XYZ file of C-alpha atoms in Angstrom:
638
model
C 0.000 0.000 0.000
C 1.156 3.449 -1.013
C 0.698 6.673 0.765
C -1.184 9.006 -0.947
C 0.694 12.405 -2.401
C -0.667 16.044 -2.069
C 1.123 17.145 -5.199
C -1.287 14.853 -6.789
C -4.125 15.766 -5.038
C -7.654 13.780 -6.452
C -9.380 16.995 -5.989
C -8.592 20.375 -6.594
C -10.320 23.252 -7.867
C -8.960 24.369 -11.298
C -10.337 27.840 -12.949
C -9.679 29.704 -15.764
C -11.024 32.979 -15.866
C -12.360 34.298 -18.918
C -13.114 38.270 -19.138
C -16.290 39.739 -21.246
C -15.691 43.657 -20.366
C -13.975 45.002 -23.297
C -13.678 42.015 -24.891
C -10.687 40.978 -22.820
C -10.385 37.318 -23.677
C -13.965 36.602 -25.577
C -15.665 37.216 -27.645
C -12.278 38.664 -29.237
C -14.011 41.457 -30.558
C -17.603 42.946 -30.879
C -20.028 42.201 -34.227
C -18.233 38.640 -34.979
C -21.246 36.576 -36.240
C -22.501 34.492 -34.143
C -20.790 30.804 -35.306
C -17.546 32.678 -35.189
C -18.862 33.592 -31.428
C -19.400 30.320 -30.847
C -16.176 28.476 -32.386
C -13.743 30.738 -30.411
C -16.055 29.797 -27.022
C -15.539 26.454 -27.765
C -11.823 26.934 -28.752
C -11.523 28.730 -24.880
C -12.990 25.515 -23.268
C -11.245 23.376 -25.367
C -8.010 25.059 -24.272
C -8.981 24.649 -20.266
C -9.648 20.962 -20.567
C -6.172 20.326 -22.333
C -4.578 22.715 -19.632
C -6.811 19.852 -16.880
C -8.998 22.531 -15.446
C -12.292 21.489 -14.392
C -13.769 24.921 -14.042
C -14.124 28.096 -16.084
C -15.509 31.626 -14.771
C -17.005 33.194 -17.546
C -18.126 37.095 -17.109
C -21.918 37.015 -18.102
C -23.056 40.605 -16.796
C -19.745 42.477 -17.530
C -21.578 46.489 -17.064
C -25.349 46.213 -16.153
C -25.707 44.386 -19.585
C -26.264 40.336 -20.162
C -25.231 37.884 -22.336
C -28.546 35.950 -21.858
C -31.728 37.291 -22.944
C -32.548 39.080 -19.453
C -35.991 40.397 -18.565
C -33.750 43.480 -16.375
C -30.572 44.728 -18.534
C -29.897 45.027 -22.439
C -27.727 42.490 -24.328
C -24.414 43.432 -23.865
C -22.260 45.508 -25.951
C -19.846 43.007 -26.031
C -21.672 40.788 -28.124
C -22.784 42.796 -31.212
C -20.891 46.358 -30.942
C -24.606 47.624 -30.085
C -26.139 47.488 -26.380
C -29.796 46.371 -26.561
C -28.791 44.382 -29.710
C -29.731 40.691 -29.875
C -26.881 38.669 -31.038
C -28.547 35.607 -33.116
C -28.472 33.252 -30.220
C -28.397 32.641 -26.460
C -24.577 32.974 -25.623
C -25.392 31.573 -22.296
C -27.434 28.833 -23.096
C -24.571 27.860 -25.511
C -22.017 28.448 -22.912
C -23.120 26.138 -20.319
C -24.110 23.177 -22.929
C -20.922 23.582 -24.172
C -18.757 23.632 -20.933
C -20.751 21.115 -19.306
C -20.326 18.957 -22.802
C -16.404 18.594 -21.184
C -17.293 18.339 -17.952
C -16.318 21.665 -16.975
C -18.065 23.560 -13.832
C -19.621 27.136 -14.973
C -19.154 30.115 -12.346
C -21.476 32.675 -14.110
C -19.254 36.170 -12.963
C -21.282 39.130 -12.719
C -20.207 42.451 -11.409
C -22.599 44.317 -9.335
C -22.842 47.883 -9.344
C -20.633 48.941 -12.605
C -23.059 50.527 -15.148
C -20.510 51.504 -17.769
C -16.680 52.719 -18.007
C -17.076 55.977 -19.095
C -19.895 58.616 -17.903
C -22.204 59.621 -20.402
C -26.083 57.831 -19.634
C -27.066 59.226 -23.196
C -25.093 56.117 -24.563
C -26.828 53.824 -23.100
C -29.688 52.085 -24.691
C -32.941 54.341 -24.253
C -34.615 51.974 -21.527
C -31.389 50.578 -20.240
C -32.175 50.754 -16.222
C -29.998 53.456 -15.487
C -31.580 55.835 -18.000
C -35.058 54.681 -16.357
C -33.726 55.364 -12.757
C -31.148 58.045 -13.150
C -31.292 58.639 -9.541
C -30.127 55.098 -8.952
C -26.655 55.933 -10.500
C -23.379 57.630 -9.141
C -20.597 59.333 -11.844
C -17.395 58.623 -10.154
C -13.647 59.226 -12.234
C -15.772 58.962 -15.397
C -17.460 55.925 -14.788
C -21.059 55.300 -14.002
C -21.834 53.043 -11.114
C -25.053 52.192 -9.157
C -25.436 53.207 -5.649
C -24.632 50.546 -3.403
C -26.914 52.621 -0.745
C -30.433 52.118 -2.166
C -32.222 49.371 -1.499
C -33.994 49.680 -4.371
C -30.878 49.308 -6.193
C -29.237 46.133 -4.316
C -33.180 44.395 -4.854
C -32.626 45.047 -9.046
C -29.061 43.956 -9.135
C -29.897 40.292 -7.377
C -33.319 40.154 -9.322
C -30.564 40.259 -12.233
C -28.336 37.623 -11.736
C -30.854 35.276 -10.209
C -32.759 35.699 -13.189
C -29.426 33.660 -14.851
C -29.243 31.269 -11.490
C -33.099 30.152 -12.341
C -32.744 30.298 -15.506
C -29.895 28.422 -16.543
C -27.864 25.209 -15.201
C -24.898 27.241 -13.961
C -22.815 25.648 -11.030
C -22.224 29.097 -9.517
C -22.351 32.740 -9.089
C -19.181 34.596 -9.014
C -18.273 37.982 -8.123
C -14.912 39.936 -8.412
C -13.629 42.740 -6.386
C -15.856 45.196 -7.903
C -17.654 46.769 -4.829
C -17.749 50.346 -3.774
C -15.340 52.018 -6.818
C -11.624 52.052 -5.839
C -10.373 55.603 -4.579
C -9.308 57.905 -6.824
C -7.134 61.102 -5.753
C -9.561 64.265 -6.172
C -12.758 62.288 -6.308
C -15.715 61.963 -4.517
C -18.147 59.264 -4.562
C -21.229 61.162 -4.510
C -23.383 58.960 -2.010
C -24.392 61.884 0.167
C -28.111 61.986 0.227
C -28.382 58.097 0.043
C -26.584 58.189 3.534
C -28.796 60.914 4.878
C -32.018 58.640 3.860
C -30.856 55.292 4.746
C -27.834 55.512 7.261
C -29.284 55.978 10.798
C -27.431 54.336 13.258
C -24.099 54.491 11.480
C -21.713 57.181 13.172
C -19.617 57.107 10.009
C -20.075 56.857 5.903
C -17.716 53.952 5.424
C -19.767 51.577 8.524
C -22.462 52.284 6.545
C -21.257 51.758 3.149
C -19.418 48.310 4.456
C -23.034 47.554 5.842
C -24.564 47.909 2.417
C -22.547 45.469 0.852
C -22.607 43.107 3.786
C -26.253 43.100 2.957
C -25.796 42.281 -0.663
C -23.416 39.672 0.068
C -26.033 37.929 2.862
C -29.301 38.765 0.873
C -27.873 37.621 -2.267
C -26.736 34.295 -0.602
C -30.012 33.443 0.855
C -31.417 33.915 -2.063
C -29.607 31.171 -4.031
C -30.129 29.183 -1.093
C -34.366 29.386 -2.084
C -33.860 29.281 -5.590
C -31.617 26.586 -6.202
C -29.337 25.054 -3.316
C -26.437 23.556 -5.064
C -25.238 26.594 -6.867
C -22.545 27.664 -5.195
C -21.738 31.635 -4.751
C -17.873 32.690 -4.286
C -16.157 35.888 -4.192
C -12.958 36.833 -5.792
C -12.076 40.149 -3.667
C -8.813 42.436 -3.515
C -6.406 40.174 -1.852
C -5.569 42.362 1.615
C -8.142 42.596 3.816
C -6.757 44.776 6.696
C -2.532 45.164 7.437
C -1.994 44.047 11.163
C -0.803 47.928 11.720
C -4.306 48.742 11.412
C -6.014 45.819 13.030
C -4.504 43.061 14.726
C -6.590 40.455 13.128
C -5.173 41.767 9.937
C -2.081 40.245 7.432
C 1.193 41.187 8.008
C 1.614 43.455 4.755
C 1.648 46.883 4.092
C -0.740 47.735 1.169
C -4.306 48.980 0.155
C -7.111 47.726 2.518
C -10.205 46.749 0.667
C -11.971 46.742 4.290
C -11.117 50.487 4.192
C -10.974 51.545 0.499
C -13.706 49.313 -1.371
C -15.697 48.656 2.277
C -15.674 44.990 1.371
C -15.494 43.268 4.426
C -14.468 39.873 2.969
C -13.097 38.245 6.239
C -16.659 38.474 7.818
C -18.078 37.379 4.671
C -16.339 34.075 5.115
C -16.858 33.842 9.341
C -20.457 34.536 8.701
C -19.945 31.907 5.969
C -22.543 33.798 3.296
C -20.354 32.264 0.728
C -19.272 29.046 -0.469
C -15.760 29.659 -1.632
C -13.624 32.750 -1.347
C -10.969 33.589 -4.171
C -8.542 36.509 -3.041
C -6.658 38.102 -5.354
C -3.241 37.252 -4.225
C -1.696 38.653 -7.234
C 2.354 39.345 -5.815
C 5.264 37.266 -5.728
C 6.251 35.064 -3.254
C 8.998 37.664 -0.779
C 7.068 40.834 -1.748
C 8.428 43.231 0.530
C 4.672 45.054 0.995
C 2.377 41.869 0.534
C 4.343 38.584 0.362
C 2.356 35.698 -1.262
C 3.153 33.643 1.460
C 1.804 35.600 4.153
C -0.945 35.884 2.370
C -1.475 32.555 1.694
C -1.304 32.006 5.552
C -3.556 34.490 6.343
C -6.543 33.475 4.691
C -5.738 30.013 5.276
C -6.101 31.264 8.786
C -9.241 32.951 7.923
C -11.170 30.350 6.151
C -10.025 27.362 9.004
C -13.731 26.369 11.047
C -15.866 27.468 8.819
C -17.273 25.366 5.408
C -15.779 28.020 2.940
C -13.575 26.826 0.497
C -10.464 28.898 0.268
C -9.295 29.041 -3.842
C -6.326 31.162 -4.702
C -6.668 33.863 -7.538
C -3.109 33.801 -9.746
C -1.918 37.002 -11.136
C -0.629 35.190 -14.673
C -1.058 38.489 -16.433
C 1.828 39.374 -15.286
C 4.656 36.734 -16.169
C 7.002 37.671 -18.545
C 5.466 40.966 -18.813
C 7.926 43.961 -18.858
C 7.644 46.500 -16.003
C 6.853 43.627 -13.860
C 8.643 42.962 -10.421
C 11.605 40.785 -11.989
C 10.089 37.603 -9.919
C 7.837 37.676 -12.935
C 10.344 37.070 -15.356
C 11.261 33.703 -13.391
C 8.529 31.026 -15.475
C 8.748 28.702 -11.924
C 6.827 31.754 -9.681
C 3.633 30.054 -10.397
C 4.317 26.746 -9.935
C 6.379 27.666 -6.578
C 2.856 29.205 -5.234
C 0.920 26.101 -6.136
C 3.863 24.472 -4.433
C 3.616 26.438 -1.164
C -0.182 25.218 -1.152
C 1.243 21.806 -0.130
C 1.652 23.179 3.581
C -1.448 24.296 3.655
C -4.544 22.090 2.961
C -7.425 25.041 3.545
C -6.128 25.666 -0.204
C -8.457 23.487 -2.291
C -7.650 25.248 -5.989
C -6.601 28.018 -8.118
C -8.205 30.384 -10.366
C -5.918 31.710 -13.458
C -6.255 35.385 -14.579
C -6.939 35.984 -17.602
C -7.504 33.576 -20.618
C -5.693 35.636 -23.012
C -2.680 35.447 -20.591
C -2.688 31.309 -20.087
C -3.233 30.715 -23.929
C -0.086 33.358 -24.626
C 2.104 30.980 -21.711
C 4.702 33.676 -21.866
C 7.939 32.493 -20.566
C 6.516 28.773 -20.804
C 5.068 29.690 -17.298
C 1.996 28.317 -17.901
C 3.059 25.197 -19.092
C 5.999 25.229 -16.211
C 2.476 24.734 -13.818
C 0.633 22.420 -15.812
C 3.386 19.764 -16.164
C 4.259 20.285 -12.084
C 0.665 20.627 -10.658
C -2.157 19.552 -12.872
C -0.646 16.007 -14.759
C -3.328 14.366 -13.496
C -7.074 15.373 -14.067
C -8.840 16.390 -10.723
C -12.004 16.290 -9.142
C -13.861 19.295 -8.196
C -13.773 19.486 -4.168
C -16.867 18.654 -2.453
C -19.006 22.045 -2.054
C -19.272 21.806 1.907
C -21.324 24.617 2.248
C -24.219 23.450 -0.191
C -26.263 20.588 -0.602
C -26.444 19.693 3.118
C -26.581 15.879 3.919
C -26.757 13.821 0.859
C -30.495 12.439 1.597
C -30.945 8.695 0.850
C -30.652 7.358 -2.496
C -29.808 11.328 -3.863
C -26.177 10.253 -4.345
C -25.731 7.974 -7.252
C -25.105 4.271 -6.750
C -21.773 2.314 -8.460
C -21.867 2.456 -12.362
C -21.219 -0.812 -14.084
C -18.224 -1.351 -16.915
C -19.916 -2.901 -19.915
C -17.016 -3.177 -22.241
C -13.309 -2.323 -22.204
C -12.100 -3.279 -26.025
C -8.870 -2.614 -27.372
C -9.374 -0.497 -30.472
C -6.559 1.512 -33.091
C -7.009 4.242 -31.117
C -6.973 2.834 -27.536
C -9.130 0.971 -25.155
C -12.916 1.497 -25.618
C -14.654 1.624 -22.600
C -18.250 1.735 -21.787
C -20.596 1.878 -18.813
C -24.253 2.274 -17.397
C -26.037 4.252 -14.665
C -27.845 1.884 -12.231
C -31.462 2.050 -13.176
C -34.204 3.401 -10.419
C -31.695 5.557 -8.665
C -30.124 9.288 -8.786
C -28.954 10.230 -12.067
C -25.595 10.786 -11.882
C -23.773 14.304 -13.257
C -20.439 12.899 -14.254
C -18.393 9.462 -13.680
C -14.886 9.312 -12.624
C -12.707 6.953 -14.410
C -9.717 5.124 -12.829
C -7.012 2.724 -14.410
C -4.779 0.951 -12.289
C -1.580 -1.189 -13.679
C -1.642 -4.887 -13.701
C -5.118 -6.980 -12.827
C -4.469 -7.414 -9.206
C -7.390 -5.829 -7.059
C -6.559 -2.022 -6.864
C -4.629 -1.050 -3.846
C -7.611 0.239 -1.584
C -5.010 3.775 -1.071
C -5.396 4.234 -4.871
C -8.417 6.103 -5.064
C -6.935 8.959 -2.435
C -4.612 10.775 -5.187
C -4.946 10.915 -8.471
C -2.374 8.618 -9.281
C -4.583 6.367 -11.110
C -7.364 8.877 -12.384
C -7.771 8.520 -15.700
C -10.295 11.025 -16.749
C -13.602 12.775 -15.943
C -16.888 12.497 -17.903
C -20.208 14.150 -18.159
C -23.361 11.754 -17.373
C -25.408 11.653 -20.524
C -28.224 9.903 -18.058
C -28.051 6.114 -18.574
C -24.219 6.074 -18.880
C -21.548 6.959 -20.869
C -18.215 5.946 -23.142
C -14.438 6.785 -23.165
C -11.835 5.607 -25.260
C -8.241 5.359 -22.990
C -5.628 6.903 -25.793
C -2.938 6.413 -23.212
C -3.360 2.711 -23.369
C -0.378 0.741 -23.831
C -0.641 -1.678 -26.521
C -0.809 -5.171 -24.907
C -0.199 -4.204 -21.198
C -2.471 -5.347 -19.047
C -5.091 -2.997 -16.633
C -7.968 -2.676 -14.213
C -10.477 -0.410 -15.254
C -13.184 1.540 -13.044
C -15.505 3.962 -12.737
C -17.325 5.665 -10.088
C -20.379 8.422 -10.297
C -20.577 11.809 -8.659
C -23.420 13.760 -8.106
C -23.707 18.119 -8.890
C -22.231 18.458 -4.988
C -19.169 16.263 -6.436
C -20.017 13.385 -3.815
C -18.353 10.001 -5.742
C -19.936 6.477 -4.991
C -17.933 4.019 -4.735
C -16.439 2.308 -7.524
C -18.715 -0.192 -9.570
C -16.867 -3.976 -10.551
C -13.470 -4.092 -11.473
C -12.912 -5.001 -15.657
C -9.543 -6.411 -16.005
C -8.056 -6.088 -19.333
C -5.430 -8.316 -19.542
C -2.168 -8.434 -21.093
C -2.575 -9.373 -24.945
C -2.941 -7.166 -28.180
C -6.734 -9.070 -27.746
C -7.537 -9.314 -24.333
C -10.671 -9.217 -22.881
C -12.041 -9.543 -19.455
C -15.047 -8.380 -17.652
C -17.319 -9.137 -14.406
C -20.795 -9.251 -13.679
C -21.839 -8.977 -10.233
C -25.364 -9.541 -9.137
C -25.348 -5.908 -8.678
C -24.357 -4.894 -11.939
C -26.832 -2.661 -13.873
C -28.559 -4.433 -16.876
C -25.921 -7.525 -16.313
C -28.090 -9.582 -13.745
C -31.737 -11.059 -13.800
C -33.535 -13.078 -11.677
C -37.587 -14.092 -10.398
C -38.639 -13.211 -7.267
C -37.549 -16.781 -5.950
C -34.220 -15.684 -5.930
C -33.644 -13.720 -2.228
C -31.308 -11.548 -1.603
C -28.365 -11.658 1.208
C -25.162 -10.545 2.527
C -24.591 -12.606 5.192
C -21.875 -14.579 4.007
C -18.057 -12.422 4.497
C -17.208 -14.492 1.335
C -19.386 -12.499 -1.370
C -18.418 -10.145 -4.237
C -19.500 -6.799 -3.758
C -21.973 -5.924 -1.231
C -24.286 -8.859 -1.291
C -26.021 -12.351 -3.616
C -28.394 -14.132 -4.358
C -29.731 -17.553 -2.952
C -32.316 -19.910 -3.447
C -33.988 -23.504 -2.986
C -33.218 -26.226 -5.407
C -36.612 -26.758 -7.313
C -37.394 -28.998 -10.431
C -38.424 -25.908 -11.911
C -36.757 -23.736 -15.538
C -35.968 -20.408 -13.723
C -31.860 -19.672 -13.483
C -30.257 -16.988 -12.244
C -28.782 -15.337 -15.547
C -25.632 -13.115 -15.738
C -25.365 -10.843 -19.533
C -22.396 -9.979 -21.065
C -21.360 -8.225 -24.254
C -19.114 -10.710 -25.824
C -16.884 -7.994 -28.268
C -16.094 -11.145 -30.690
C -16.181 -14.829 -31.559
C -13.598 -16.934 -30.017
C -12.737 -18.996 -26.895
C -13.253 -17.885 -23.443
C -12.638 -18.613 -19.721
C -15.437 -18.735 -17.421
C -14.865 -18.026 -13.683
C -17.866 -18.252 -10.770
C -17.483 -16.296 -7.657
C -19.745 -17.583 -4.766
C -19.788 -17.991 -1.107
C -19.166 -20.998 0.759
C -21.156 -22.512 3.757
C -21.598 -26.238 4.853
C -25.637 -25.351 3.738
C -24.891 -24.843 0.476
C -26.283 -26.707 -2.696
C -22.815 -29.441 -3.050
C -23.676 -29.608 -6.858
C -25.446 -25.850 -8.259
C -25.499 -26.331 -11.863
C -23.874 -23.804 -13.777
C -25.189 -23.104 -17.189
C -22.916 -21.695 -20.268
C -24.540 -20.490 -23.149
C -22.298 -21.312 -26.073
C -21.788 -21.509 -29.554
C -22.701 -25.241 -29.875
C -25.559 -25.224 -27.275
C -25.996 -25.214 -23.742
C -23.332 -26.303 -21.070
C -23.962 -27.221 -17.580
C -21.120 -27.577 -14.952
C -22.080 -28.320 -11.254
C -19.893 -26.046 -8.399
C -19.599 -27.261 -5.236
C -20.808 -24.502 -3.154
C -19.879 -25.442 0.044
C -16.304 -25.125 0.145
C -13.624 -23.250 -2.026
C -15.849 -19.472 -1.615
C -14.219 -16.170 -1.227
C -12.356 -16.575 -4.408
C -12.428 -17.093 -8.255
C -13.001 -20.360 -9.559
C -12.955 -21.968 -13.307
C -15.802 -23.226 -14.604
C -13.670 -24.183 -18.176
C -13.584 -22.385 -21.798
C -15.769 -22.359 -23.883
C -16.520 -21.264 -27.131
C -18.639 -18.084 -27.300
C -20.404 -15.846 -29.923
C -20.028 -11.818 -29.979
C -23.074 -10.039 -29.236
C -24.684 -9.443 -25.925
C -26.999 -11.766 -23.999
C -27.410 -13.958 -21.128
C -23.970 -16.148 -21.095
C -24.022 -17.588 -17.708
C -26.564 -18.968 -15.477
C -27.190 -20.767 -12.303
C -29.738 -23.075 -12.377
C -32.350 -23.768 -9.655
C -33.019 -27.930 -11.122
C -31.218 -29.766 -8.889
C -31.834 -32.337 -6.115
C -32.320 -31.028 -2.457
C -29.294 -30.560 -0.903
C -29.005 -26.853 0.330
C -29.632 -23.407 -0.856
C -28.377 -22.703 -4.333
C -26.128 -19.132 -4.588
C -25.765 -16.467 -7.832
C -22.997 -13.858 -6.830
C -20.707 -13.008 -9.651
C -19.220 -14.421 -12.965
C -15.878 -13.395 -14.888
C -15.204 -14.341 -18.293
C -11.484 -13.855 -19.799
C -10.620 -14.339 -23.544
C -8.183 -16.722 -24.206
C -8.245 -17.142 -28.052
């Protein structure tokens, strides 16, 4: 047994952040048509499942605009060069079809209060919301903004971005750092009156301005909590908080408070646990002299310990290679040292990368420097604590069952179903081990042996292995995880062995679609020599009615049939075994009172491709003791 590694860690959060506002990263530019829209979306997510991300934040309502067809705000600008203009299809609709397609997680990223980025209201489509409720808006450095202050105001913006949350199948809602406006020198943020109508009880403007967005945070997180549990909400603020010269619960750094300057109070936001995961903004270099990476890093660690909010790490990867920068920048191994540093401390559960334009340039190779150090393996998504509760019975998704492994040109085919009558699964995890030994039980705590993730298409689903070595021989399995990210445990082993031709598969009792029987048959797991969690028994009877076991044969040829059964001195000492071959039936009795716990040859035989019933165990057969159906294995041989 191994021990497992946390610089392979099975789950970790992977994001790549992909910008709307201004057309940072997509679409590339405003007016493309809409299947040129559409192929460089698809070319973004192809990009983050090569790079093994399982997540991508994707900035839906950039300026008080959507890229959905919302009932509050104009189509964005973004889209079509034209606010208010539609753009031919439903971007977001498209967008989560297409990321959940490969499995990726969707954190719809909305920014609150920014109206537009410069300050003229006349350019903004004639019933855009601000034009309609001009006292609702603030000019501030030549920007529009809404006024955090008015209730009426913090009621429209979350009656906005729900309307995506109920709308669509997004995972979660994310916001960035985009609160109160960051100071400018000379400016005033002309919130006056709002304080005079709504701030009694405050004894200063910035308690009361903190309190406003307090409020949005906690009102906007109940909400999601009554329209649709599972999505998760997260927050990607400015990365200090307060410096420990100011408060004493603060970091030890020496740079712009966002508690003071953008009165986001993101430490309470996380004790009062509002949110689900927290993404600071740690965007300096490990040794910073005014806010080292590392203390950060401890800090929030710090922060986010005893309470259920994830703690993900915002990466600056604008900046390597990028002249001007600090020259840490120009070193391609600072980003894989921070993911490094996250070793020591396991609060960390992931990484978001900023921007998308700035991963696909991988300037300096520093991108690919953290990819081939941190994310070699694929990862699950980490279990979203804070949502979801309690998994209520039968809500997480029983074992999937391995229908086929086949060798193929390309690699090894494999193939699987959802258990019928139970919780349909979101996405299967698929694991290959070396050898056919039974996997180490520590294999399944790193992702050593994860092979890939897939989505659920409902009743099961299909990979082909391209990493497959020709003729080596492997255990394949596969477990299911629901939206929370919960995994069952993993379905029946298949056991490709070594052989440009090999085949080998089980059927359990348990297996989906692989296993019928009449009511006759009971059902027990009393014996400590069973497969899986339990079999079948019965009563010898001069009666037709076998216990039947279906496999897909993947061609003509010769085969090796193995029973698995418990053993008990009141066991049937003759339980015919029936092979369905190419020549006819084939019965072999099994002695089921001895030689349990433990695979056991029934012979080869010669069988036809195609799937059906192959084995049974017949109930004809003299008294004698109770006849038992647990699990078959059959192994090509020629």
């Amino acid at each position: 047994m191994s021990t497992p590694s946390t610089a392979i860690p099975k789950r970790q959060f992977r994001g790549l952040w992909l910008a709307t506002v201004a057309n940072l990263d997509w679409p590339s530019r405003p007016g493309l048509a809409p299947d040129a829209q559409q192929a460089e979306l698809r070319d973004w997510l192809v990009l983050a499942r090569r790079l093994r991300c399982n997540a991508v934040v994707v900035q839906i309502r950039p300026s008080a605009d959507a890229l959905w067809p919302s009932p509050y705000e104009p189509w964005s600008a973004v889209l079509t060069g034209q606010q208010g203009r539609h753009p031919g299809y439903d971007p977001l609709g498209v967008l989560v079809a297409e990321a959940h397609a490969r499995n990726l997680e969707l954190h719809a990223w909305c920014n609150p209060y920014r109206v537009a980025n410069h300050a003229d209201p006349t350019r903004l489509v004639a019933d855009h919301p601000a034009r309609r409720h001009p006292e609702w808006v603030i000019t501030y450095a030549g920007r529009l903004y809404f006024d955090p202050g008015q209730p009426a105001v913090r009621s429209f913006v979350q009656d906005a971005m729900i309307d995506a949350v109920a709308r669509y199948d997004i995972d979660a809602l994310h916001w960035d750092d985009y609160f109160y406006p960051y100071p400018v020198d000379g400016q005033t943020f002309a919130d006056q009156a709002s304080f005079a109508a709504y701030g009694a009880g405050f004894d200063s403007l910035a308690a009361w301005r903190r309190h406003n967005v307090d409020l949005l945070v906690a009102q906007t997180s109940d909400r999601l909590r009554a329209v649709k549990p599972w999505v998760r909400f997260g927050i990607s603020p400015f990365g200090i908080w307060r410096n420990a010269a100011t408060d004493p619960l603060g970091s030890r750094t020496n740079g712009l408070q966002s508690y003071d300057a953008i009165h986001a109070d993101s430490r309470r936001w996380v004790r009062e646990q509002w949110i689900d995961y927290i993404a600071p903004q740690l965007y300096w270099h490990l040794g910073h002299p005014a806010a080292d990476y590392a203390e950060l890093v401890r800090w929030w660690s710090a922060t986010v310990s005893g309470t259920s909010v994830e703690l993900l790490v915002g990466q600056s990867t604008y900046r390597v290679g990028v002249a001007g920068q600090d020259p840490a920048w120009q070193d391609p191994a600072e980003l894989s040292r921070h993911l490094t540093l996250h070793h020591s401390y396991p609060q960390v559960h992931g990484d978001l990368q900023f921007s998308g334009k700035d991963v696909r340039a991988d300037r300096l190779g520093g991108v690919s420097r953290l990819v081939a150090d941190h994310y070699a393996r694929p990862a699950l998504v980490p279990v979203a604590a804070g949502r979801g509760g309690v998994p209520a019975p039968g809500s997480t998704p029983p074992p999937p069952a391995i229908t086929a492994a086949t060798r193929t040109p390309t690699g090894v085919r494999l193939g699987w179903l959802a258990a019928t009558g139970a919780a349909v699964p979101t996405a299967y995890a698929l694991y290959r081990c070396p050898g056919t030994d039974a996997a180490d039980p520590t294999a399944f705590d790193d992702a050593r042996h994860l092979l890939a993730t897939v989505r659920s298409t409902g009743t099961g689903g299909s990979f082909t292995d391209a990493t497959a070595a020709p003729g080596s021989a492997y255990t394949y399995l596969v477990t299911a995880l629901d939206r929370q990210h919960r995994e069952s445990p993993a379905g029946p082993a298949r056991v490709l062995a070594a052989g440009s031709d090999a085949f080998s598969v089980i059927v359990d009792n348990r297996t989906p679609h692989g296993f019928t029987a009449s009511a006759a048959w009971g059902t027990s797991s009393w014996s400590a020599g069973r497969y899986g969690t339990d079999y079948r028994f019965t009563s010898p009877q001069p009666v037709s009615d076998p216990a039947w076991f279906t496999v897909t044969v993947p061609a003509a040829g010769s085969y090796r049939v193995d029973v698995w059964h418990p053993a008990a001195s009141g066991y049937h000492p003759a339980a015919p075994h029936l092979v369905q071959t190419t020549t006819g039936l084939v019965s072999r009795p099994v002695d089921q009172r001895t030689g349990g716990g433990r695979w056991r040859e029934l012979g080869v035989f010669a069988l036809a491709a195609g799937r059906r019933p192959v084995v049974g165990v017949s109930r004809w057969a003299p008294a004698g003791g109770h006849i038992v159906a647990d699990a078959v294995r059959l192994t090509r041989v020629g």
